[in-house]
Amino acid sequence: ELLTPSDNQAKRLNLRKGEMVNTAKLTEANVKDIRASDLSTNELCQRYAVDKSTINKILKKVPWKHI
C-alpha cells in the first residue's frame, strides 16, 4: 500500500487508541467498568493498580474518548 506522508501519519495516529497503545494498563472493558462503578476513586485505584489521576481522567472522559 503506497501512502503519502500525511496519510501515513493519519493512519499511525488512528491506530494508537485505547488498548492499542503500548503502555496501556487498562482494557476497554476495564474503562467501562470504572465508569459504571459506584466504588470510590481509591478503591478503583487499588483494584486496577493505576494512579488516582488516571481514574479521575477516565471518569471525566479525557482519555479513552472513543468508548
Phi, psi and omega in degrees: 000122181264120182236151173284162178304320179291324175296320179300314181296316180299317179296317181297318181292323180291333182280345187259062177234146173057234183293342183286345177287131185302329184264006182297130178259347183242156175259170177299323178297320177299315182297317177298319178296318180298314182293330181270351187284149173261003180289158177288164178301317180297320178294320178294322178301314180293317182297318185257001177055048176230167182286156179302322180296327177295314179297315180299319179294320178296318180295329178272000179062038176283299171271168177062037181297334185286355180261000000 
